[in-house]
Tab-separated table of C-alpha atoms in Angstrom:
chain	number	residue	atom	x	y	z
A	863	MET	CA	9.167	-49.048	-59.302
A	864	SER	CA	8.093	-51.758	-57.573
A	865	SER	CA	7.286	-52.337	-54.542
A	866	TYR	CA	9.561	-53.733	-51.256
A	867	TRP	CA	7.664	-56.653	-51.070
A	868	GLU	CA	8.017	-57.792	-54.282
A	869	ARG	CA	11.695	-56.316	-54.514
A	870	LEU	CA	12.094	-58.581	-51.566
A	871	ASP	CA	14.342	-61.681	-51.358
A	872	ASP	CA	13.406	-64.942	-51.713
A	873	SER	CA	15.299	-66.114	-48.848
A	874	LEU	CA	13.603	-63.438	-46.412
A	875	ARG	CA	9.816	-63.997	-48.024
A	876	PRO	CA	8.969	-66.518	-45.059
A	877	SER	CA	10.070	-64.461	-41.777
A	878	VAL	CA	7.289	-61.897	-43.956
A	879	ILE	CA	4.344	-63.973	-44.363
A	880	ALA	CA	4.695	-65.403	-41.011
A	881	SER	CA	4.742	-61.897	-39.121
A	882	VAL	CA	2.033	-60.956	-41.614
A	883	ALA	CA	0.085	-63.447	-40.884
A	884	ALA	CA	0.074	-62.994	-36.884
A	885	TYR	CA	-0.135	-59.692	-37.772
A	886	GLU	CA	-3.784	-59.864	-39.706
A	887	ARG	CA	-4.677	-62.631	-36.906
A	888	ALA	CA	-4.163	-59.659	-33.919
A	889	ARG	CA	-5.316	-57.028	-35.625
A	890	PRO	CA	-9.301	-56.684	-34.584
A	891	GLN	CA	-7.991	-56.514	-31.231
A	892	LEU	CA	-5.487	-54.184	-32.209
A	893	GLU	CA	-8.187	-51.806	-33.215
A	894	ARG	CA	-8.839	-51.449	-30.015
A	895	VAL	CA	-5.481	-50.275	-29.204
A	896	THR	CA	-6.029	-48.355	-31.498
A	897	ALA	CA	-9.378	-46.993	-30.516
A	898	GLU	CA	-7.992	-47.262	-26.434
A	899	MET	CA	-5.489	-44.840	-26.999
A	900	GLU	CA	-6.937	-41.964	-28.754
A	901	SER	CA	-9.441	-42.012	-25.717
A	902	LEU	CA	-6.629	-41.280	-23.356
A	903	VAL	CA	-5.330	-38.868	-25.425
A	904	ARG	CA	-8.503	-37.227	-25.710
A	905	GLU	CA	-8.811	-37.579	-21.868
A	906	VAL	CA	-5.386	-35.670	-21.536
A	907	MET	CA	-6.690	-32.839	-24.070
A	908	GLU	CA	-9.572	-32.009	-22.429
A	909	GLU	CA	-6.593	-30.344	-19.828
A	910	ALA	CA	-5.959	-28.466	-22.976
A	911	GLU	CA	-6.479	-24.542	-22.726
A	912	ASP	CA	-6.424	-23.632	-26.435
A	913	LYS	CA	-8.865	-28.011	-27.109
A	914	PRO	CA	-7.803	-29.190	-30.255
A	915	LEU	CA	-9.847	-29.414	-33.872
A	916	PHE	CA	-9.790	-33.392	-33.528
A	917	ILE	CA	-8.352	-36.306	-32.577
A	918	THR	CA	-8.348	-39.326	-34.613
A	919	SER	CA	-6.442	-42.057	-34.792
A	920	ARG	CA	-5.694	-45.123	-37.030
A	921	THR	CA	-4.545	-48.761	-37.505
A	922	LYS	CA	-1.875	-49.649	-39.883
A	923	SER	CA	-3.368	-52.112	-42.497
A	924	VAL	CA	-2.501	-55.323	-43.296
A	925	GLU	CA	-0.748	-53.840	-46.875
A	926	SER	CA	1.011	-51.344	-45.471
A	927	PHE	CA	2.330	-53.919	-42.712
A	928	ARG	CA	3.437	-55.617	-44.903
A	929	GLU	CA	5.247	-53.701	-47.589
A	930	LYS	CA	7.532	-51.750	-44.503
A	931	ALA	CA	7.773	-55.469	-43.453
A	932	SER	CA	9.967	-56.284	-46.746
A	933	ARG	CA	12.258	-53.162	-45.858
A	934	MET	CA	15.725	-54.185	-46.304
A	935	VAL	CA	18.941	-52.885	-45.575
A	936	ALA	CA	21.982	-51.691	-47.715
A	937	PRO	CA	23.181	-54.483	-48.629
A	938	GLU	CA	27.509	-55.461	-47.837
A	939	PRO	CA	29.389	-56.618	-49.499
A	940	ASP	CA	30.112	-60.590	-49.519
A	941	SER	CA	26.749	-60.230	-46.536
A	942	ALA	CA	23.361	-62.110	-47.071
A	943	PRO	CA	20.426	-60.184	-47.231
A	944	ALA	CA	19.115	-59.213	-43.921
A	945	LEU	CA	15.170	-57.058	-43.156
A	946	GLN	CA	16.059	-53.386	-41.391
A	947	PHE	CA	12.482	-54.736	-39.294
A	948	PRO	CA	13.724	-58.065	-37.953
A	949	GLU	CA	10.999	-58.492	-35.871
A	950	PRO	CA	8.130	-55.867	-37.691
A	951	LEU	CA	5.290	-57.021	-34.290
A	952	ARG	CA	8.108	-55.607	-31.797
A	953	ASN	CA	9.876	-53.143	-33.849
A	954	LEU	CA	7.479	-51.008	-35.573
A	955	THR	CA	5.987	-48.166	-33.203
A	956	ASP	CA	3.505	-46.996	-35.774
A	957	MET	CA	0.901	-49.707	-35.984
A	958	VAL	CA	-0.734	-47.737	-34.259
A	959	GLY	CA	-1.244	-43.568	-34.473
A	960	VAL	CA	-2.840	-41.177	-33.050
A	961	ARG	CA	-2.914	-37.659	-34.779
A	962	VAL	CA	-4.029	-34.522	-32.350
A	963	ILE	CA	-4.717	-31.597	-34.899
A	964	THR	CA	-4.015	-28.616	-33.535
A	965	THR	CA	-5.786	-25.003	-34.758
A	966	LEU	CA	-1.476	-22.931	-34.473
A	967	PRO	CA	1.721	-23.988	-34.096
A	968	GLY	CA	2.311	-22.577	-30.741
A	969	GLU	CA	-0.252	-24.697	-29.585
A	970	ASN	CA	1.419	-28.448	-30.983
A	971	ALA	CA	4.135	-28.274	-28.303
A	972	GLN	CA	1.081	-27.418	-26.054
A	973	ALA	CA	-0.826	-30.192	-27.201
A	974	ALA	CA	3.436	-32.564	-26.631
A	975	ASN	CA	4.084	-31.334	-22.905
A	976	LEU	CA	-0.065	-32.298	-21.680
A	977	ILE	CA	1.160	-35.717	-22.575
A	978	LYS	CA	4.156	-36.209	-21.615
A	979	ARG	CA	3.480	-35.233	-18.227
A	980	ARG	CA	0.810	-37.840	-17.647
A	981	ARG	CA	3.241	-40.228	-16.846
A	982	SER	CA	1.105	-42.648	-14.938
A	983	ILE	CA	-0.600	-43.077	-18.315
A	984	PHE	CA	2.297	-42.947	-21.117
A	985	ASP	CA	5.595	-42.699	-20.943
A	986	CYS	CA	7.377	-41.239	-23.516
A	987	ARG	CA	10.753	-43.093	-25.389
A	988	GLY	CA	10.937	-39.969	-28.727
A	989	ASP	CA	10.202	-37.150	-28.983
A	990	ARG	CA	11.202	-34.951	-32.526
A	991	GLU	CA	10.059	-31.726	-34.534
A	992	LYS	CA	9.437	-33.204	-38.195
A	993	ASP	CA	10.683	-29.458	-39.629
A	994	ILE	CA	13.381	-29.205	-37.721
A	995	GLY	CA	15.843	-30.516	-40.822
A	996	SER	CA	14.394	-29.244	-42.732
A	997	ILE	CA	15.006	-25.589	-41.763
A	998	GLU	CA	18.215	-26.638	-40.621
A	999	SER	CA	19.089	-27.334	-44.756
A	1000	GLY	CA	17.221	-24.593	-45.525
A	1001	THR	CA	14.607	-26.338	-47.416
A	1002	TYR	CA	10.600	-26.139	-46.962
A	1003	GLY	CA	8.456	-28.996	-45.200
A	1004	TYR	CA	5.771	-29.425	-43.411
A	1005	SER	CA	5.594	-29.073	-39.646
A	1006	SER	CA	5.268	-32.177	-36.829
A	1007	ARG	CA	5.503	-33.227	-33.615
A	1008	HIS	CA	5.866	-36.718	-32.732
A	1009	LEU	CA	6.072	-38.474	-30.221
A	1010	ILE	CA	6.840	-42.096	-29.338
A	1011	LEU	CA	5.138	-43.335	-26.629
A	1012	ARG	CA	4.406	-46.790	-24.888
A	1013	SER	CA	1.780	-46.973	-22.807
A	1014	ILE	CA	2.073	-48.554	-18.391
A	1015	GLN	CA	0.434	-52.004	-18.114
A	1016	ASN	CA	-2.909	-50.779	-19.709
A	1017	ASP	CA	-5.464	-53.371	-20.110
A	1018	MET	CA	-6.624	-52.981	-23.988
A	1019	VAL	CA	-3.326	-53.870	-24.380
A	1020	LYS	CA	-2.832	-56.887	-22.498
A	1021	ALA	CA	-5.672	-58.043	-24.486
A	1022	TYR	CA	-4.103	-57.866	-27.866
A	1023	GLN	CA	-0.510	-59.186	-26.393
A	1024	GLU	CA	-2.765	-62.430	-24.936
A	1025	VAL	CA	-3.866	-62.920	-28.764
A	1026	LEU	CA	-0.680	-62.329	-30.663
A	1027	ASP	CA	1.686	-64.562	-27.916
A	1028	PRO	CA	-0.324	-66.599	-25.860
A	1029	GLU	CA	2.578	-67.660	-24.136
A	1030	THR	CA	4.523	-64.473	-23.227
A	1031	LYS	CA	3.004	-62.827	-20.100
A	1032	ALA	CA	1.405	-59.857	-20.869
A	1033	ASN	CA	2.805	-56.691	-19.886
A	1034	GLY	CA	-0.161	-53.598	-21.214
A	1035	SER	CA	3.138	-52.204	-22.714
A	1036	TYR	CA	2.755	-51.029	-26.240
A	1037	LEU	CA	5.016	-48.433	-28.357
A	1038	PHE	CA	2.754	-46.095	-30.375
A	1039	GLU	CA	3.142	-43.389	-32.644
A	1040	CYS	CA	1.131	-39.920	-32.104
A	1041	GLN	CA	1.530	-37.092	-34.708
A	1042	ILE	CA	0.794	-33.246	-33.145
A	1043	ARG	CA	0.249	-30.817	-36.368
A	1044	THR	CA	-1.695	-28.155	-37.494
A	1045	VAL	CA	-4.400	-28.119	-39.283
A	1046	PHE	CA	-2.689	-26.370	-42.152
A	1047	ALA	CA	-0.340	-29.012	-41.556
A	1048	HIS	CA	-2.350	-31.262	-41.381
A	1049	ALA	CA	-4.358	-31.206	-44.639
A	1050	TRP	CA	-0.806	-30.213	-46.758
A	1051	SER	CA	0.681	-33.895	-45.801
A	1052	GLU	CA	-2.468	-35.501	-46.546
A	1053	ILE	CA	-2.098	-34.240	-49.962
A	1054	GLU	CA	1.049	-35.062	-50.583
A	1055	HIS	CA	0.620	-38.522	-49.357
A	1056	ASP	CA	-2.444	-38.727	-51.874
A	1057	ILE	CA	-0.247	-37.550	-55.027
A	1058	ARG	CA	3.420	-38.815	-53.972
A	1059	PHE	CA	3.016	-42.537	-51.885
A	1060	LYS	CA	-0.489	-43.738	-53.028
A	1061	ALA	CA	0.064	-43.022	-56.934
A	1062	GLN	CA	-0.988	-45.698	-58.928
A	1063	ASP	CA	2.189	-45.913	-61.615
A	1064	PRO	CA	5.231	-44.353	-60.303
A	1065	ARG	CA	6.502	-43.361	-63.763
A	1066	ALA	CA	3.629	-40.944	-64.129
A	1067	TRP	CA	5.816	-38.409	-61.672
A	1068	SER	CA	7.140	-35.315	-62.414
A	1069	PRO	CA	10.010	-33.208	-61.112
A	1070	TYR	CA	7.545	-30.309	-61.479
A	1071	PHE	CA	5.475	-31.876	-58.839
A	1072	ASP	CA	8.527	-32.090	-55.926
A	1073	ARG	CA	8.996	-27.634	-57.366
A	1074	GLN	CA	4.894	-27.080	-56.487
A	1075	PHE	CA	4.882	-29.269	-52.828
A	1076	THR	CA	8.399	-26.813	-51.976
A	1077	ALA	CA	6.184	-23.881	-53.367
A	1078	THR	CA	2.808	-24.624	-51.292
A	1079	ALA	CA	4.808	-25.613	-48.141
A	1080	ALA	CA	6.908	-22.451	-48.124
A	1081	MET	CA	3.223	-20.515	-48.471
A	1082	LEU	CA	2.256	-22.757	-45.726
A	1083	GLU	CA	4.812	-21.861	-43.450
A	1084	THR	CA	4.291	-17.887	-44.366
A	1085	VAL	CA	0.255	-18.400	-43.732
A	1086	GLU	CA	0.727	-20.089	-39.880
A	1087	GLN	CA	3.409	-17.370	-39.646
A	1088	ALA	CA	0.623	-15.022	-39.900
A	1089	PHE	CA	-2.047	-16.566	-38.535
A	1090	SER	CA	-0.192	-16.631	-35.006
A	1091	GLU	CA	0.542	-13.075	-35.382
A	1092	LEU	CA	-2.944	-12.528	-35.861
A	1093	HIS	CA	-3.476	-14.504	-32.908
A	1094	ASP	CA	-0.903	-12.993	-30.560
A	1095	ARG	CA	-1.883	-9.344	-31.305
A	1096	TYR	CA	-6.098	-10.888	-30.180
A	1097	GLU	CA	-4.715	-11.725	-27.079
A	1098	THR	CA	-2.659	-8.651	-26.409
A	1099	VAL	CA	-5.567	-6.027	-28.125
A	1100	THR	CA	-8.585	-8.499	-25.486
A	1101	SER	CA	-5.838	-7.980	-22.784
A	1102	PHE	CA	-6.526	-4.585	-22.487
A	1103	TRP	CA	-10.445	-4.897	-21.958
A	1104	ASP	CA	-9.109	-6.820	-18.747
A	1105	ALA	CA	-10.027	-4.177	-16.609
A	1106	ASP	CA	-8.579	-6.830	-13.293
A	1107	GLY	CA	-5.323	-7.296	-15.631
A	1108	GLU	CA	-3.581	-5.643	-18.168
A	1109	GLY	CA	-6.302	-2.788	-18.594
A	1110	LYS	CA	-5.149	-1.873	-14.487
A	1111	VAL	CA	-1.534	-1.337	-16.118
A	1112	SER	CA	-0.665	2.828	-15.962
A	1113	LEU	CA	-0.638	4.660	-18.830
A	1114	THR	CA	3.293	5.883	-18.618
A	1115	PRO	CA	4.390	7.122	-22.262
A	1116	ASN	CA	6.221	3.117	-22.684
A	1117	ARG	CA	2.284	2.167	-22.378
A	1118	ILE	CA	0.435	4.268	-24.709
A	1119	LYS	CA	3.313	3.618	-27.635
A	1120	ALA	CA	3.328	-0.036	-26.461
A	1121	VAL	CA	-1.130	-0.082	-26.880
A	1122	TRP	CA	-0.631	3.010	-29.406
A	1123	GLN	CA	1.531	0.365	-31.633
A	1124	THR	CA	-0.484	-2.762	-31.024
A	1125	LEU	CA	-3.822	-0.873	-31.640
A	1126	LEU	CA	-2.296	1.873	-34.959
A	1127	PRO	CA	0.460	0.062	-36.117
A	1128	HIS	CA	-0.356	2.463	-39.611
A	1129	VAL	CA	-0.110	5.690	-38.074
A	1130	ASP	CA	3.711	5.649	-36.048
A	1131	ARG	CA	6.144	6.894	-35.012
A	1132	LYS	CA	9.668	7.016	-35.026
A	1133	ALA	CA	10.356	4.200	-32.868
A	1134	ASP	CA	12.642	6.621	-29.961
A	1135	ASP	CA	10.265	8.934	-29.979
A	1136	ASP	CA	9.068	10.046	-26.664
A	1137	TRP	CA	5.943	9.663	-26.469
A	1138	GLY	CA	5.130	12.411	-23.055
A	1139	TRP	CA	3.324	14.768	-24.235
A	1140	ALA	CA	0.691	11.895	-24.784
A	1141	ALA	CA	0.842	11.161	-21.388
A	1142	GLU	CA	0.112	14.775	-20.618
A	1143	LEU	CA	-2.499	14.884	-22.850
A	1144	VAL	CA	-4.505	11.730	-21.343
A	1145	ALA	CA	-3.708	12.737	-17.790
A	1146	ALA	CA	-5.157	16.140	-18.153
A	1147	HIS	CA	-8.935	14.266	-18.162
A	1148	GLY	CA	-8.090	11.765	-15.913
A	1149	LEU	CA	-7.303	9.194	-18.372
A	1150	THR	CA	-4.198	6.923	-16.167
A	1151	LYS	CA	-5.318	3.391	-17.477
A	1152	THR	CA	-4.459	0.960	-20.596
A	1153	ILE	CA	-8.158	0.495	-20.501
A	1154	ASP	CA	-9.079	4.252	-21.209
A	1155	LEU	CA	-7.387	4.694	-23.394
A	1156	ALA	CA	-7.872	1.368	-25.585
A	1157	ALA	CA	-11.613	2.829	-24.924
A	1158	LEU	CA	-10.359	6.227	-26.761
A	1159	LEU	CA	-9.108	4.485	-29.681
A	1160	GLN	CA	-11.803	2.888	-31.710
A	1161	PRO	CA	-12.189	2.883	-35.057
A	1162	LYS	CA	-15.508	4.784	-34.883
A	1163	ILE	CA	-14.159	7.333	-33.498
A	1164	ILE	CA	-11.306	7.504	-35.210
A	1165	SER	CA	-13.492	7.175	-38.131
A	1166	ASN	CA	-15.843	10.334	-37.640
A	1167	VAL	CA	-12.893	12.140	-36.931
A	1168	ARG	CA	-11.751	11.925	-39.630
A	1169	LYS	CA	-14.785	12.419	-41.507
A	1170	ALA	CA	-15.408	15.834	-39.191
A	1171	LEU	CA	-12.271	17.854	-40.096
A	1172	ASP	CA	-11.870	16.241	-44.585
A	1173	HIS	CA	-7.984	15.947	-43.443
A	1174	ARG	CA	-6.263	16.182	-46.394
A	1175	TYR	CA	-3.235	13.799	-45.219
A	1176	SER	CA	-3.154	10.879	-42.433
A	1177	PRO	CA	-2.547	12.970	-39.083
A	1178	GLY	CA	0.487	11.574	-37.102
A	1179	PRO	CA	-0.075	10.612	-33.398
A	1180	ASP	CA	0.190	13.598	-31.746
A	1181	ARG	CA	-2.268	15.088	-34.269
A	1182	LEU	CA	-4.875	12.234	-34.217
A	1183	LEU	CA	-4.332	11.695	-30.223
A	1184	ASP	CA	-5.503	15.654	-30.108
A	1185	ASP	CA	-8.345	15.356	-31.944
A	1186	LEU	CA	-9.482	11.904	-30.542
A	1187	LEU	CA	-9.776	14.090	-27.441
A	1188	LEU	CA	-10.677	17.167	-28.509
A	1189	TRP	CA	-14.284	14.723	-29.767
A	1190	GLN	CA	-14.547	12.958	-26.756
A	1191	PHE	CA	-14.473	15.766	-24.266
A	1192	GLY	CA	-14.248	19.274	-26.283
A	1193	GLN	CA	-14.822	22.649	-24.912
A	1194	SER	CA	-12.995	20.664	-21.304
A	1195	HIS	CA	-10.004	20.290	-23.822
A	1196	ILE	CA	-9.494	23.211	-25.229
A	1197	ASP	CA	-10.073	24.843	-21.456
A	1198	LEU	CA	-7.513	21.990	-20.092
A	1199	THR	CA	-5.012	22.160	-22.441
A	1200	ALA	CA	-4.316	25.229	-24.489
A	1201	GLU	CA	-3.187	28.524	-23.993
A	1202	ASP	CA	-4.166	30.891	-21.346
A	1203	PRO	CA	-7.714	33.091	-23.346
A	1204	ALA	CA	-5.814	35.937	-21.927
A	1205	LEU	CA	-3.166	36.109	-23.665
A	1206	GLU	CA	-1.978	37.910	-26.752
A	1207	GLN	CA	-1.519	34.964	-28.967
A	1208	THR	CA	-3.426	31.451	-28.491
A	1209	PRO	CA	-2.220	29.616	-31.813
A	1210	ARG	CA	-2.978	25.850	-29.822
A	1211	ARG	CA	-5.994	27.614	-28.493
A	1212	ASP	CA	-6.956	29.223	-31.958
A	1213	SER	CA	-6.579	26.398	-34.120
A	1214	LEU	CA	-8.254	23.938	-31.306
A	1215	GLN	CA	-11.772	26.080	-31.282
A	1216	ARG	CA	-11.088	26.141	-35.437
A	1217	ARG	CA	-11.419	22.049	-35.428
A	1218	HIS	CA	-14.157	21.423	-32.575
A	1219	GLN	CA	-16.337	24.104	-34.805
A	1220	GLN	CA	-16.022	21.345	-38.030
A	1221	MET	CA	-16.473	18.433	-35.431
A	1222	GLN	CA	-20.012	20.257	-34.061
A	1223	ARG	CA	-21.223	20.422	-37.765
A	1224	TYR	CA	-20.861	17.190	-38.293
A	1225	ARG	CA	-21.979	16.165	-35.491
A	1226	LYS	CA	-25.270	18.785	-36.269
A	1227	ALA	CA	-25.775	17.596	-40.283
A	1228	SER	CA	-24.568	13.753	-39.133
A	1229	GLY	CA	-27.711	13.861	-36.440
A	1230	PHE	CA	-25.333	13.033	-34.139
């Protein structure tokens, strides 16, 4: 398949050649504009709560500019050939491109909002999500936030404009593109671009490549969702240890349920179960805050309890919480939560005593 330049109508070639010559002459100064725009975006991103992994930029090559400037509109019957971008030096917004590479999808919106709020530096003239079209069509593609930004009275831009057109007063306003995407989407798009668009011989393309790219895009979305969920869980778990924040929230039945399902989702009860029993057990030992429960539900403690009691089956929350409290508080847990020892039948006290003895033997054997 031939290039746009090769297919360009002869009547349009003088115009494109003139634009390419002007671009080649002014490109060194445009590279300074690119560096300036990257620097400004970096400055804005210093305010981000979640800093980008990295920020890069590029200035469109002369060859790429010529190719895009050579695109023609679909011909109308009896109409003369026409260029898609009649004035490419004015019409193209991707001659300068800045990329902000984030870790997780949620950070894309944060970065975009920070940039758009800096109205003294940038005027946002366009904002779109690249993956919206694929979602609406039921297909897969990489996710990317694309901003079209206009610089405001920038001196570096004025210097470029003076080189490009000395007869027109420079105003320092210049449209460029800022892409914001995750490191996963960035890697996917770079590989896809190298294979799909930079192939030396278009005849070597196979439909199977399209199928593979679609499959990898679907996997990419799944991986990003998994990492986002992992990050959210980490933030939630970390908050449980904030003694002045989430850690001081009182242990109501619903709070205990939420903390338990976050820390031990694999040891769960039915969603509609009442966790009042758990609130009574922990309150008996003065454990009233979220941080108290987080400290109790530690993997090392749970592992020791399971080894000590040699559970035949994985215990549910009620049994496991009871055993954890017994491990931590020993005889005190029995005295505070079991029947009066003077009663004729004391099944809970008897069960707790047996388990307590097992724990003591395990502690002794393990050197605790």
